[in-house]
Short mmCIF file of N, CA and C and ligand atoms in Angstrom, two decimals:
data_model
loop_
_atom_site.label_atom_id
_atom_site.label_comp_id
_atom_site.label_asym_id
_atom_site.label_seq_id
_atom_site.Cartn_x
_atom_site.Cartn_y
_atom_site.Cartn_z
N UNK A 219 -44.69 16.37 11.37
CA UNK A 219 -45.05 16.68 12.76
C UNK A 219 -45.72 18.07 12.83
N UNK A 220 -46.85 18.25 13.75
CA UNK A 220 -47.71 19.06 13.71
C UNK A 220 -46.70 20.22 14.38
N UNK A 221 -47.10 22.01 14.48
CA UNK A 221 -46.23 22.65 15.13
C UNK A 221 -46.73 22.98 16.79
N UNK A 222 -45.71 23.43 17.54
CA UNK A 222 -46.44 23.52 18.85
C UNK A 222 -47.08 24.59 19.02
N UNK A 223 -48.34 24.47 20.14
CA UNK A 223 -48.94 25.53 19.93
C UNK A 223 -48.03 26.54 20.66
N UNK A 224 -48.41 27.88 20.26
CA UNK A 224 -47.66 29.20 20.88
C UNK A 224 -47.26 29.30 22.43
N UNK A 225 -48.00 29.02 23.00
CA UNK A 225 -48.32 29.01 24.25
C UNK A 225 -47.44 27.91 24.89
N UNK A 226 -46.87 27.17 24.25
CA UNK A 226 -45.78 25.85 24.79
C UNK A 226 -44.45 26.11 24.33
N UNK A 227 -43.31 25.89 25.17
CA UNK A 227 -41.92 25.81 25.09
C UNK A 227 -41.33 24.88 24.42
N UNK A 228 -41.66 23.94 25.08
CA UNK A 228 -41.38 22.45 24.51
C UNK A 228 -41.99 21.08 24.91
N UNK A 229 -41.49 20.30 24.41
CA UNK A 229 -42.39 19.05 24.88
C UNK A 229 -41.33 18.74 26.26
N UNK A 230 -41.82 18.23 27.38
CA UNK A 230 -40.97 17.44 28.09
C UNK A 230 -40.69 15.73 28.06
N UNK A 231 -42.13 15.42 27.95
CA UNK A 231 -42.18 14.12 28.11
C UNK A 231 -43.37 13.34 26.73
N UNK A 232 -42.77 12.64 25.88
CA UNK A 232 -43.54 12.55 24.69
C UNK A 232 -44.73 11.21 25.31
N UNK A 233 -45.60 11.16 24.10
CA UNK A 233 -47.03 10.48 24.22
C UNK A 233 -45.96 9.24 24.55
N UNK A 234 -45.36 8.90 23.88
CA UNK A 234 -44.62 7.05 23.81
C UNK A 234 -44.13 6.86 25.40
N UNK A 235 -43.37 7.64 25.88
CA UNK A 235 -42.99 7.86 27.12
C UNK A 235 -43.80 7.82 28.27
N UNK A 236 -44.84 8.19 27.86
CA UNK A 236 -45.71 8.25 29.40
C UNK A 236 -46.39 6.89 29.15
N UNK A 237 -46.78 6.51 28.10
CA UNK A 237 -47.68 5.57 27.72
C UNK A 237 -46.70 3.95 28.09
N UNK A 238 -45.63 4.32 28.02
CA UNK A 238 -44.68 3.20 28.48
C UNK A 238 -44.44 3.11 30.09
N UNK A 239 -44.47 4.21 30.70
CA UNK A 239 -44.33 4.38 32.22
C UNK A 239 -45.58 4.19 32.68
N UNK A 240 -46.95 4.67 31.86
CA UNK A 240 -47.87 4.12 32.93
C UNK A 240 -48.33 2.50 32.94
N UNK A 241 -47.92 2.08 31.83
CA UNK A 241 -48.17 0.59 31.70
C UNK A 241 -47.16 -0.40 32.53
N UNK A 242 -45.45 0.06 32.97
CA UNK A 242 -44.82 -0.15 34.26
C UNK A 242 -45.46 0.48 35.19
N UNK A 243 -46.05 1.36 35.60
CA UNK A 243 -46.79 1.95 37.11
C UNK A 243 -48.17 0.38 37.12
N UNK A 244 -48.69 0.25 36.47
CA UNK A 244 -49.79 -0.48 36.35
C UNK A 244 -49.57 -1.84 36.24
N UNK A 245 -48.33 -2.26 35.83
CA UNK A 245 -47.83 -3.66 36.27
C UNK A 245 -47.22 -3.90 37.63
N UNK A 246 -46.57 -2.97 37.88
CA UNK A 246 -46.06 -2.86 39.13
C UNK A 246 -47.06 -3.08 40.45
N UNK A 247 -48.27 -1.81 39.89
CA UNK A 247 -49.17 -2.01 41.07
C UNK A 247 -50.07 -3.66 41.27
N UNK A 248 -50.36 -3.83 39.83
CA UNK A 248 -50.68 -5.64 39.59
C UNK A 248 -50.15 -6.60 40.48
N UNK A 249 -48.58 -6.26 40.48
CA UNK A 249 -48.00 -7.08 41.19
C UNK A 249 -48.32 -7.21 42.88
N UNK A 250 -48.36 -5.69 43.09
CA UNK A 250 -48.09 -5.72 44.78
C UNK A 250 -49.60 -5.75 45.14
N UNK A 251 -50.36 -5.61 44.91
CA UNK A 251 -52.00 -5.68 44.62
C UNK A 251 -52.62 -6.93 44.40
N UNK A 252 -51.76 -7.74 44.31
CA UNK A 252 -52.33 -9.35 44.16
C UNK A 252 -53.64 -9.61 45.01
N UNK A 253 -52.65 -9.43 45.79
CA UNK A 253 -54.29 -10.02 47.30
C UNK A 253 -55.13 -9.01 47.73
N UNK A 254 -54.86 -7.54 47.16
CA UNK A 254 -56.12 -6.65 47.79
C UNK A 254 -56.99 -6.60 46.41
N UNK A 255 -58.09 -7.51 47.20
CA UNK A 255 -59.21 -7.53 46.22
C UNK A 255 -60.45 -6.75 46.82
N UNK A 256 -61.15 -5.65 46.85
CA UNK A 256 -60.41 -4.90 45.79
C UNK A 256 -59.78 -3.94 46.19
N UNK A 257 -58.65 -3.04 45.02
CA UNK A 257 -58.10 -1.72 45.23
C UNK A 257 -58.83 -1.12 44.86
N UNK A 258 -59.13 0.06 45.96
CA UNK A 258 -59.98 1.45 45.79
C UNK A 258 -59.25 2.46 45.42
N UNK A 259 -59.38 2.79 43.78
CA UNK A 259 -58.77 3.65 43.31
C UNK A 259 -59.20 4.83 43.26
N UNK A 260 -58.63 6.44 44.01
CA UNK A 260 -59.25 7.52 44.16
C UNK A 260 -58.34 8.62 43.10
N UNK A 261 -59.54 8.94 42.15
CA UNK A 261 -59.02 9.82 41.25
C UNK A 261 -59.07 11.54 42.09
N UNK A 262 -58.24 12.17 41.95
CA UNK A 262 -57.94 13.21 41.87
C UNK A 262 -58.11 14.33 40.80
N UNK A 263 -59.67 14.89 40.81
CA UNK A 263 -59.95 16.12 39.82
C UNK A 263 -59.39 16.73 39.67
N UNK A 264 -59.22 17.93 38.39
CA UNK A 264 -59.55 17.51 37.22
C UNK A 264 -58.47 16.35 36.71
N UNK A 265 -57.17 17.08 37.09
CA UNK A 265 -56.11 16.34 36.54
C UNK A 265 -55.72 15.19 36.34
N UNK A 266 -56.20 14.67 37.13
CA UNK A 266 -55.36 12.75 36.89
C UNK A 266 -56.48 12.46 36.21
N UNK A 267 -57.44 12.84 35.57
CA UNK A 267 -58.25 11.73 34.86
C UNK A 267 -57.76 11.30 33.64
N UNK A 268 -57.09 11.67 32.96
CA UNK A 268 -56.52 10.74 31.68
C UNK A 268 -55.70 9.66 32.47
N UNK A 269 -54.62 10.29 33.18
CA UNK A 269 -54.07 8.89 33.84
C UNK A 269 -54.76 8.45 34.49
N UNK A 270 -55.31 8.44 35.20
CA UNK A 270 -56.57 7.50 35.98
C UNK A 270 -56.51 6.14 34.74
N UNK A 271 -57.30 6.96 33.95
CA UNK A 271 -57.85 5.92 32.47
C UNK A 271 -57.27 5.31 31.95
N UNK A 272 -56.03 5.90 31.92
CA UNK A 272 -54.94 4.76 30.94
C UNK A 272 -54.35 3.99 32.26
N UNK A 273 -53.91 4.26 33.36
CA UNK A 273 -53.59 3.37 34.30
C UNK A 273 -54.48 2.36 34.67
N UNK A 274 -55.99 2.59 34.91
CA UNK A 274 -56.87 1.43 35.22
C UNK A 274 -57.06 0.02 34.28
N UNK A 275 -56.99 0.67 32.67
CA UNK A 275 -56.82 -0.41 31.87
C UNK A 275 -55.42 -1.38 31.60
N UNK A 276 -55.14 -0.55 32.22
CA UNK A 276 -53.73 -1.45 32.11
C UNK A 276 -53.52 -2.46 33.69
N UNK A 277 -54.33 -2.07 34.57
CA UNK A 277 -54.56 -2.93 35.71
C UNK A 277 -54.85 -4.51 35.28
N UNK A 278 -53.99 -5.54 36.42
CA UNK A 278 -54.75 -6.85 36.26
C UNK A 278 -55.06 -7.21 37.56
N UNK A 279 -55.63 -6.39 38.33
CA UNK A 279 -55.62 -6.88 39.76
C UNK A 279 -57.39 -6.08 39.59
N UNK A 280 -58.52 -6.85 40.27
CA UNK A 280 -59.70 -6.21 40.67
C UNK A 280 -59.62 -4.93 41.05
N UNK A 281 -60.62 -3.82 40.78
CA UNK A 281 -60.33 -2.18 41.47
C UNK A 281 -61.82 -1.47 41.15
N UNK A 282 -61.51 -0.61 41.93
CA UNK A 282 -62.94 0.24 41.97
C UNK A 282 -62.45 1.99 41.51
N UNK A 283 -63.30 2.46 40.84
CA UNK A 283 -62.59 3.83 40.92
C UNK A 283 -63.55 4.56 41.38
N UNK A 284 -63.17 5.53 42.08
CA UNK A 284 -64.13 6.85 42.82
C UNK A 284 -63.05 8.30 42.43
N UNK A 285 -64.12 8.99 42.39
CA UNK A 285 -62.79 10.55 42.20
C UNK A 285 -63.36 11.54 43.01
N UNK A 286 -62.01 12.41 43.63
CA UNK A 286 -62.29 13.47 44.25
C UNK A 286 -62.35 14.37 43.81
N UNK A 287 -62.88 15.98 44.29
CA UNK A 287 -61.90 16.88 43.75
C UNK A 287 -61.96 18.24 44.85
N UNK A 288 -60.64 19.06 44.69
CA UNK A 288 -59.98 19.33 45.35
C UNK A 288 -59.74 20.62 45.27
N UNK A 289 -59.63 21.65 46.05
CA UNK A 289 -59.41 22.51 45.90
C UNK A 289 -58.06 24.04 46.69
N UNK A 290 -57.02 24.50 46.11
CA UNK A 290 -56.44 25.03 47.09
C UNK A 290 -56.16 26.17 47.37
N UNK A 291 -55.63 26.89 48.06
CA UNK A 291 -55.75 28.26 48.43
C UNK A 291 -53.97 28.87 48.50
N UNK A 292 -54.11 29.95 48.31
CA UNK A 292 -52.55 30.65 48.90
C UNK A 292 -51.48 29.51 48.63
N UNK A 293 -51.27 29.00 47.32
CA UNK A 293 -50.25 28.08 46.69
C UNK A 293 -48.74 28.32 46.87
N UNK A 294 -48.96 29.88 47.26
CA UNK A 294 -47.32 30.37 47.33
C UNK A 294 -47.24 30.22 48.77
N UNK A 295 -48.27 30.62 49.58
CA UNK A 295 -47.83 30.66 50.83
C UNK A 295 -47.70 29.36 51.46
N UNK A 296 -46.98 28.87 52.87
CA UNK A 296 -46.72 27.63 53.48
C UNK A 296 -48.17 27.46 54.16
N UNK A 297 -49.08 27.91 54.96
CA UNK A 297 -50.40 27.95 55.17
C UNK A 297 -51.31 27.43 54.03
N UNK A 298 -51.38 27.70 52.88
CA UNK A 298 -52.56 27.76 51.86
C UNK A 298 -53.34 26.06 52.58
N UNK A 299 -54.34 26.22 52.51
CA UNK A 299 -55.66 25.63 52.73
C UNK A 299 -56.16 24.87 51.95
N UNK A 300 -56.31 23.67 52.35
CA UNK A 300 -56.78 22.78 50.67
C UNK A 300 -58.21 22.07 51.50
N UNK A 301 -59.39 22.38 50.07
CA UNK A 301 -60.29 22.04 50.89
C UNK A 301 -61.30 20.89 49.45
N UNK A 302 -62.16 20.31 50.22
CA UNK A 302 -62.92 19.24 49.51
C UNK A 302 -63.76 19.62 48.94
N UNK A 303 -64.25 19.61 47.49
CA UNK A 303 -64.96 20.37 46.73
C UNK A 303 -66.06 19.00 46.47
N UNK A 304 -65.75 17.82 46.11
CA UNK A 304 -66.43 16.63 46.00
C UNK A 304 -65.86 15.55 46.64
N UNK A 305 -66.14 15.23 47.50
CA UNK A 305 -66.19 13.75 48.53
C UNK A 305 -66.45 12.76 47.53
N UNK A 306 -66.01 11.43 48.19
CA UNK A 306 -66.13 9.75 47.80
C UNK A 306 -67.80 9.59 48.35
N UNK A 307 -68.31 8.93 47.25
CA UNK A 307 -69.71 8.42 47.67
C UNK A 307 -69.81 7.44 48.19
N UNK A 308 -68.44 6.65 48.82
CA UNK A 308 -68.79 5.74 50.30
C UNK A 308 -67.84 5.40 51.15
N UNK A 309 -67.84 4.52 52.46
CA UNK A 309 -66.81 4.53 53.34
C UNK A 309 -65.53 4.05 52.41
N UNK A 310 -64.54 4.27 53.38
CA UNK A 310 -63.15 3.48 52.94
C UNK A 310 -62.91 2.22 53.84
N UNK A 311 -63.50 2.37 55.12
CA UNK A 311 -62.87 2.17 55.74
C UNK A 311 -62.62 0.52 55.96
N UNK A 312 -61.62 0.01 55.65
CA UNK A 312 -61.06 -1.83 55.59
C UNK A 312 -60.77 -2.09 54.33
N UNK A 313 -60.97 -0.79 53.59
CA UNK A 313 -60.43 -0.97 52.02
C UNK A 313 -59.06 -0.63 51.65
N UNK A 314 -58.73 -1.40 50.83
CA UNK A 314 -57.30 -1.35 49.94
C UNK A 314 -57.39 0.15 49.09
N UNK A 315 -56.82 1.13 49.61
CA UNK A 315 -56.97 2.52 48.96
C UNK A 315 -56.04 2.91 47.88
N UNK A 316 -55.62 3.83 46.86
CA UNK A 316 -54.80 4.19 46.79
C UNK A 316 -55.28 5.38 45.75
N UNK A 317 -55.03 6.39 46.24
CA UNK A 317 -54.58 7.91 45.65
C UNK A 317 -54.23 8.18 44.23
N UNK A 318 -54.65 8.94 43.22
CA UNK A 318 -53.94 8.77 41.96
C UNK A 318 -54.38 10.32 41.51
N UNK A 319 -52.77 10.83 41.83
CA UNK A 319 -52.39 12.42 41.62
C UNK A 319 -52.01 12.41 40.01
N UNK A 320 -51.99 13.44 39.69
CA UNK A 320 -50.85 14.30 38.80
C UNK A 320 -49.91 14.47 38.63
N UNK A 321 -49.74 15.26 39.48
CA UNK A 321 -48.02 15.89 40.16
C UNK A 321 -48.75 16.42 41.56
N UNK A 322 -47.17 16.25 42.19
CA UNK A 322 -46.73 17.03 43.24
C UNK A 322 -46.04 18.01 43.17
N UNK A 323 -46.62 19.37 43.94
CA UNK A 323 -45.83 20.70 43.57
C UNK A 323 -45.31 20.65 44.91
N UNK A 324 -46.32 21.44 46.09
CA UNK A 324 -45.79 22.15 47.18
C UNK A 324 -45.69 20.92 47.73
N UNK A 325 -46.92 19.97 47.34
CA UNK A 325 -47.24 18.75 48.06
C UNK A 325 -48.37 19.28 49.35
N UNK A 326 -48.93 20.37 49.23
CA UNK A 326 -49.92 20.44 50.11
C UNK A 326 -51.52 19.66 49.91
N UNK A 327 -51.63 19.51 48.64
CA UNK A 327 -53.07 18.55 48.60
C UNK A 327 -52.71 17.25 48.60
N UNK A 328 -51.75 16.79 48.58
CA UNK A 328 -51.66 15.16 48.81
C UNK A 328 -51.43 15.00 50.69
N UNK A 329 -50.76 15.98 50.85
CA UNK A 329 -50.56 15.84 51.85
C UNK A 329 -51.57 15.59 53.02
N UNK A 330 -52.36 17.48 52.67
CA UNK A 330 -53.89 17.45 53.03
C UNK A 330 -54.64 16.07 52.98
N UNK A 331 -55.10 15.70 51.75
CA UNK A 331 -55.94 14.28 51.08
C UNK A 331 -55.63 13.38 51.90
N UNK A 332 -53.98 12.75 52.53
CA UNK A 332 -53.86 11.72 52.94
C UNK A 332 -54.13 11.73 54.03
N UNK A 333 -54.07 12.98 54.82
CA UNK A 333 -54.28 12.81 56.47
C UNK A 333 -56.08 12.69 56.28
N UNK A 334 -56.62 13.30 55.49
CA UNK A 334 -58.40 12.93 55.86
C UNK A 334 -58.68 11.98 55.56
N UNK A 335 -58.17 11.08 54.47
CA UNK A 335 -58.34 9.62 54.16
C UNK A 335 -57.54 8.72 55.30
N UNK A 336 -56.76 8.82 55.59
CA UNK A 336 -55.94 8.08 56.55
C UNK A 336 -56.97 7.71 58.26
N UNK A 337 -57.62 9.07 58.37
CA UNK A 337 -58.82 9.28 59.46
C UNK A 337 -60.07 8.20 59.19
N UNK A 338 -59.83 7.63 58.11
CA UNK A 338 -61.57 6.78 57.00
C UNK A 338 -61.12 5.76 57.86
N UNK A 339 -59.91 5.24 58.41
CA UNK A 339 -59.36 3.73 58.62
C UNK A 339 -59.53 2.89 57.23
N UNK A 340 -58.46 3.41 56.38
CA UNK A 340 -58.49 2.42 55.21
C UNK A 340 -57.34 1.01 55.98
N UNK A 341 -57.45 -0.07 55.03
CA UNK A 341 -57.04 -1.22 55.28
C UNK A 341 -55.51 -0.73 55.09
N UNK A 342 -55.27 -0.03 53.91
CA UNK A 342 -54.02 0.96 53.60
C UNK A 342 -54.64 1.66 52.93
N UNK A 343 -53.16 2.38 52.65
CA UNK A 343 -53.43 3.82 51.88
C UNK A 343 -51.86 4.30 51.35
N UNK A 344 -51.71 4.14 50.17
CA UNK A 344 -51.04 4.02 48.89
C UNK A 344 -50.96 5.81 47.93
N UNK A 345 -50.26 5.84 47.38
CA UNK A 345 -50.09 7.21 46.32
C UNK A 345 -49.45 6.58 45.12
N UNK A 346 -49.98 7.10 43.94
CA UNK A 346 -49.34 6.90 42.77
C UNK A 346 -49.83 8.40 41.87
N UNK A 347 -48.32 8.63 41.91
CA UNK A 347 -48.52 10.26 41.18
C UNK A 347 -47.65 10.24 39.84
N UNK A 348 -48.13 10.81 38.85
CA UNK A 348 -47.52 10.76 37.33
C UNK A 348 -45.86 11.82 37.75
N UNK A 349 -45.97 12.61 37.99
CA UNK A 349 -44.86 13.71 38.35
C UNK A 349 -44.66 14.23 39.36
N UNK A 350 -43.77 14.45 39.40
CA UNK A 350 -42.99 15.38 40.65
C UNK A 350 -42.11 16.68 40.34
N UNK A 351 -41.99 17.62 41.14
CA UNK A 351 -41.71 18.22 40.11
C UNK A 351 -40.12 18.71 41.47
N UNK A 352 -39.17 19.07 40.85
CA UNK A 352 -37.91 19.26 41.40
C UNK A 352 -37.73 20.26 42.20
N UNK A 353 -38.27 20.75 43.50
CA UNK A 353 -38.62 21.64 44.56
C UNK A 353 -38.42 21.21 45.76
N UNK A 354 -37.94 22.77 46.55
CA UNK A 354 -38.42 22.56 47.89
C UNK A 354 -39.73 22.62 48.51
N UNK A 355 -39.86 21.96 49.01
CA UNK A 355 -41.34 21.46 49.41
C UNK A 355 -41.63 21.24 50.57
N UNK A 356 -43.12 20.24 50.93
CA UNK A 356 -43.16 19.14 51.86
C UNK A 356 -42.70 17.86 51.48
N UNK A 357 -42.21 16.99 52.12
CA UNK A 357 -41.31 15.86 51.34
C UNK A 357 -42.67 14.98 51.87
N UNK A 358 -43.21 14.52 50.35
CA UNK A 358 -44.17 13.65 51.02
C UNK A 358 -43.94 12.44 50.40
N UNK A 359 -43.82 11.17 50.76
CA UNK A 359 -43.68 9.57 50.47
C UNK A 359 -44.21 9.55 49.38
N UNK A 360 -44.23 9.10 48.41
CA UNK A 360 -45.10 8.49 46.98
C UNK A 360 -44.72 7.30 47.05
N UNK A 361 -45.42 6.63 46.50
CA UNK A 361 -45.12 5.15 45.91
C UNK A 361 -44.99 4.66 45.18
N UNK A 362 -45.55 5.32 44.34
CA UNK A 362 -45.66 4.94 42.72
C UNK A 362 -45.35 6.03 41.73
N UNK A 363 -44.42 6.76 41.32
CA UNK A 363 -44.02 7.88 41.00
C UNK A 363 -43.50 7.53 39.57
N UNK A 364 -44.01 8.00 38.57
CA UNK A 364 -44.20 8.28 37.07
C UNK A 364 -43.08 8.84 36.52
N UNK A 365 -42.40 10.23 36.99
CA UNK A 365 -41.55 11.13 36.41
C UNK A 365 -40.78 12.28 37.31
N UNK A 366 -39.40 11.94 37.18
CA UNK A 366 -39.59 13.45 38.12
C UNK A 366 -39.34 14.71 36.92
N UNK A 367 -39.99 15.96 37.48
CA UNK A 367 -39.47 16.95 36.25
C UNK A 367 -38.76 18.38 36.82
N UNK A 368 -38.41 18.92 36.12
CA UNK A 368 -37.94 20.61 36.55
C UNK A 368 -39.34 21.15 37.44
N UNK A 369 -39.07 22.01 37.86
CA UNK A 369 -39.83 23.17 38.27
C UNK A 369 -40.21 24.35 37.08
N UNK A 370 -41.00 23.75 36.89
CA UNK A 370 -41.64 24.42 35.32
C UNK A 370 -43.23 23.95 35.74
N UNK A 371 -44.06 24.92 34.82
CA UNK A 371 -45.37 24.38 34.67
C UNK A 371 -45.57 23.87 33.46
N UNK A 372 -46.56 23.21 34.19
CA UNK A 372 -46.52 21.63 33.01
C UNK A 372 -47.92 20.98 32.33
N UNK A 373 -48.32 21.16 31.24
CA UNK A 373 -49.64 21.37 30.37
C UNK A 373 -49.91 19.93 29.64
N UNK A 374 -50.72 19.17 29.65
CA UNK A 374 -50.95 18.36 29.24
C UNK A 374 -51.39 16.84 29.71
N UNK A 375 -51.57 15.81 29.19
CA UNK A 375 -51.98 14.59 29.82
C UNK A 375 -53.06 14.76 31.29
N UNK A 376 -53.94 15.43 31.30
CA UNK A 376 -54.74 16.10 32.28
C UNK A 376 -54.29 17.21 32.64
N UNK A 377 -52.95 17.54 32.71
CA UNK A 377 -52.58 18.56 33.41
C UNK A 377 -53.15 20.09 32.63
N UNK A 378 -53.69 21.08 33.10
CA UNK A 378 -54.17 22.65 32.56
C UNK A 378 -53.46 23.55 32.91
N UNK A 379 -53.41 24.34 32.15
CA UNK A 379 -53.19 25.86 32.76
C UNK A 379 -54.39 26.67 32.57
N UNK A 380 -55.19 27.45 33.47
CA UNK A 380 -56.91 28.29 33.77
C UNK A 380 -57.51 27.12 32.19
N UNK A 381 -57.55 25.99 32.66
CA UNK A 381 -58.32 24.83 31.92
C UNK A 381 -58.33 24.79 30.55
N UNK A 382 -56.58 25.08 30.21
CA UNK A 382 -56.39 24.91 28.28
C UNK A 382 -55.11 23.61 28.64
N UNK A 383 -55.24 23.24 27.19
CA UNK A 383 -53.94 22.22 26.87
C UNK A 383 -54.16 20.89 27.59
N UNK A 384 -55.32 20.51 28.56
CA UNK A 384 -55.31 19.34 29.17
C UNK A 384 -55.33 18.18 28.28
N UNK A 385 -55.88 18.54 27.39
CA UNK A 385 -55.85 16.88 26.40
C UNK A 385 -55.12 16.69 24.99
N UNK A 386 -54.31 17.25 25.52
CA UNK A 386 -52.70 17.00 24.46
C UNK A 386 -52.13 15.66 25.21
N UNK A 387 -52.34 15.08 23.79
CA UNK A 387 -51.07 13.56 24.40
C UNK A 387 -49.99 13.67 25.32
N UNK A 388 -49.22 14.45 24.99
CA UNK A 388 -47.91 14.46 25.75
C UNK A 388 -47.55 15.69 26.83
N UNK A 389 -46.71 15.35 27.54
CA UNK A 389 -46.72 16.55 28.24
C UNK A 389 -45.61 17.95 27.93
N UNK A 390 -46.29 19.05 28.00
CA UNK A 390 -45.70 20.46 27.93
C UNK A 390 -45.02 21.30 28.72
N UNK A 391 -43.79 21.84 28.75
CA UNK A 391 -43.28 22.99 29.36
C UNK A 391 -44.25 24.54 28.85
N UNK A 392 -45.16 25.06 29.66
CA UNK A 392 -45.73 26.26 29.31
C UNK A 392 -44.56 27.30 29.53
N UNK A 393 -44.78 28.36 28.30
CA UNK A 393 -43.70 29.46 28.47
C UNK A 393 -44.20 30.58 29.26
N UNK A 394 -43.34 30.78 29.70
CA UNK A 394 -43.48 31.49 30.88
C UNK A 394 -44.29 33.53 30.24
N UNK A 395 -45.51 33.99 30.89
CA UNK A 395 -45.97 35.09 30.41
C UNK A 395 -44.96 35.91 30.71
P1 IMP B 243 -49.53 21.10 45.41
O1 IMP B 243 -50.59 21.09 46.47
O2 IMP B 243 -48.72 22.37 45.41
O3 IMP B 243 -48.66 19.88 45.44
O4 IMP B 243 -50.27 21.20 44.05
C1 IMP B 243 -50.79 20.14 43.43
C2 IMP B 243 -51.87 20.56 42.47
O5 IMP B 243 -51.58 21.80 41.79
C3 IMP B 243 -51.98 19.51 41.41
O6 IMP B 243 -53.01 18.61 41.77
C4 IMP B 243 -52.29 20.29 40.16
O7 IMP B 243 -53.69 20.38 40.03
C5 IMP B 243 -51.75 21.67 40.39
N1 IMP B 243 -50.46 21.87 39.72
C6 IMP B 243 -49.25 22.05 40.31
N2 IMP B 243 -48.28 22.22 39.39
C7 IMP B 243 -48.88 22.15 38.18
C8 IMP B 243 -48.38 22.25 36.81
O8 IMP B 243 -47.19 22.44 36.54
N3 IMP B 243 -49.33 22.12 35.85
C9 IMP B 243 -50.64 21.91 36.11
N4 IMP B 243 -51.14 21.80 37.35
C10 IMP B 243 -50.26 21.92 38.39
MG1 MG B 244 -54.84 18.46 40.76
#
C-alpha cells in the first residue's frame, strides 16, 4: 500500500466503500425513477463530478446531465451569499430534476440552489448528496444521502482543498494547518 500523502490524516471512507454506496444510491434512484423519463440530472461544480460519473453509469432509468457551478461567500457567517457562476443551458420546467451535491456543510448552497430551481417549476425536484457532514446547520431534506461524516474537511472523490487531492479514489480527513 502506497503511503499517504503529508497533507492527509487519514482515510475516512475507502475507494470499495464509496464505490459500493454509489452503486446502492443509483439503484435506488433506478427504482423510484421508473416513470420519470427523463431525469434531469444537475451536477454541482467542481465537486460532484466524479460522483456525477460513477453514479450516472450505474443508472438504469433514462437521464440527462447538465452541471452547475456555484459559488459562496462568508462560509462562517449565517448571511454568506451563494451566487451562480454557470447556469443550466435550458428550461427545467415539467422536468424530473434532481440535484447531485458533494456534501453538505452549512447547507447554504443546496439550500440557495433549491429555492432558484424550485422557481424553474420543475415536475419535481430531488437531492442526492455523497456526504453530510455532522453539524449544526440549516437542516436541509436530502434524499439520497451517501455518508454521514465528522466535521472534518474532507479531500478527495471530487472533493479539494484551494483545488489539490480531488482525484484520489477515496476519501480524506485533511490535517488540520
Ligand atoms: P455549504 O454551503 O456550507 O453546505 O457548503 C457546501 C460546499 O462547500 C460544497 O459544495 C463544497 O464545495 C464545499 N465544502 C464544504 N465542506 C467541504 C469539505 O470538507 N471538503 C471539500 N469541500 C467542502
Ligand atoms: Mg461544491
Amino acid at each position: 500500500m502506497t503511503e499517504l500523502h503529508p497533507d492527509l490524516k487519514r482515510i475516512l471512507i475507502s475507494t470499495e466503500d464509496i464505490q459500493t454506496r454509489v452503486k446502492e444510491l443509483a439503484d435506488q434512484v433506478s427504482n423510484d425513477f421508473i416513470h420519470a423519463d427523463p431525469l434531469y440530472l444537475i451536477g454541482i461544480l467542481k465537486g460532484a463530478f466524479i460522483f456525477l460519473a460513477d453514479l450516472t453509469r450505474h443508472l438504469q432509468v433514462p437521464h440527462r446531465v447538465d452541471f452547475m457551478a456555484l459559488s459562496s461567500y462568508g462560509k462562517t457567517t449565517v448571511s454568506g451569499a451563494v451566487r451562480i457562476l454557470m447556469d443550466l443551458r435550458e428550461p427545467i420546467e415539467g422536468q424530473h430534476v434532481m440535484i447531485i451535491e458533494d456534501i453538505l456543510d452549512s447547507g447554504q448552497t443546496l439550500n440557495y440552489l433549491y429555492r432558484v430551481l424550485r422557481e424553474r417549476n420543475p415536475a419535481s425536484l430531488h437531492t442526492c448528496v455523497l456526504l453530510r457532514k455532522d453539524r449544526h446547520g440549516l437542516e436541509f431534506p436530502i434524499d439520497y444521502l451517501g455518508f454521514e461524516i465528522p466535521d472534518v474537511w474532507v479531500v478527495g472523490y471530487g472533493l479539494d482543498f484551494a483545488d489539490r487531492h480531488r482525484t484520489l479514489p477515496y476519501i480524506a480527513e485533511l490535517k488540520r494547518k
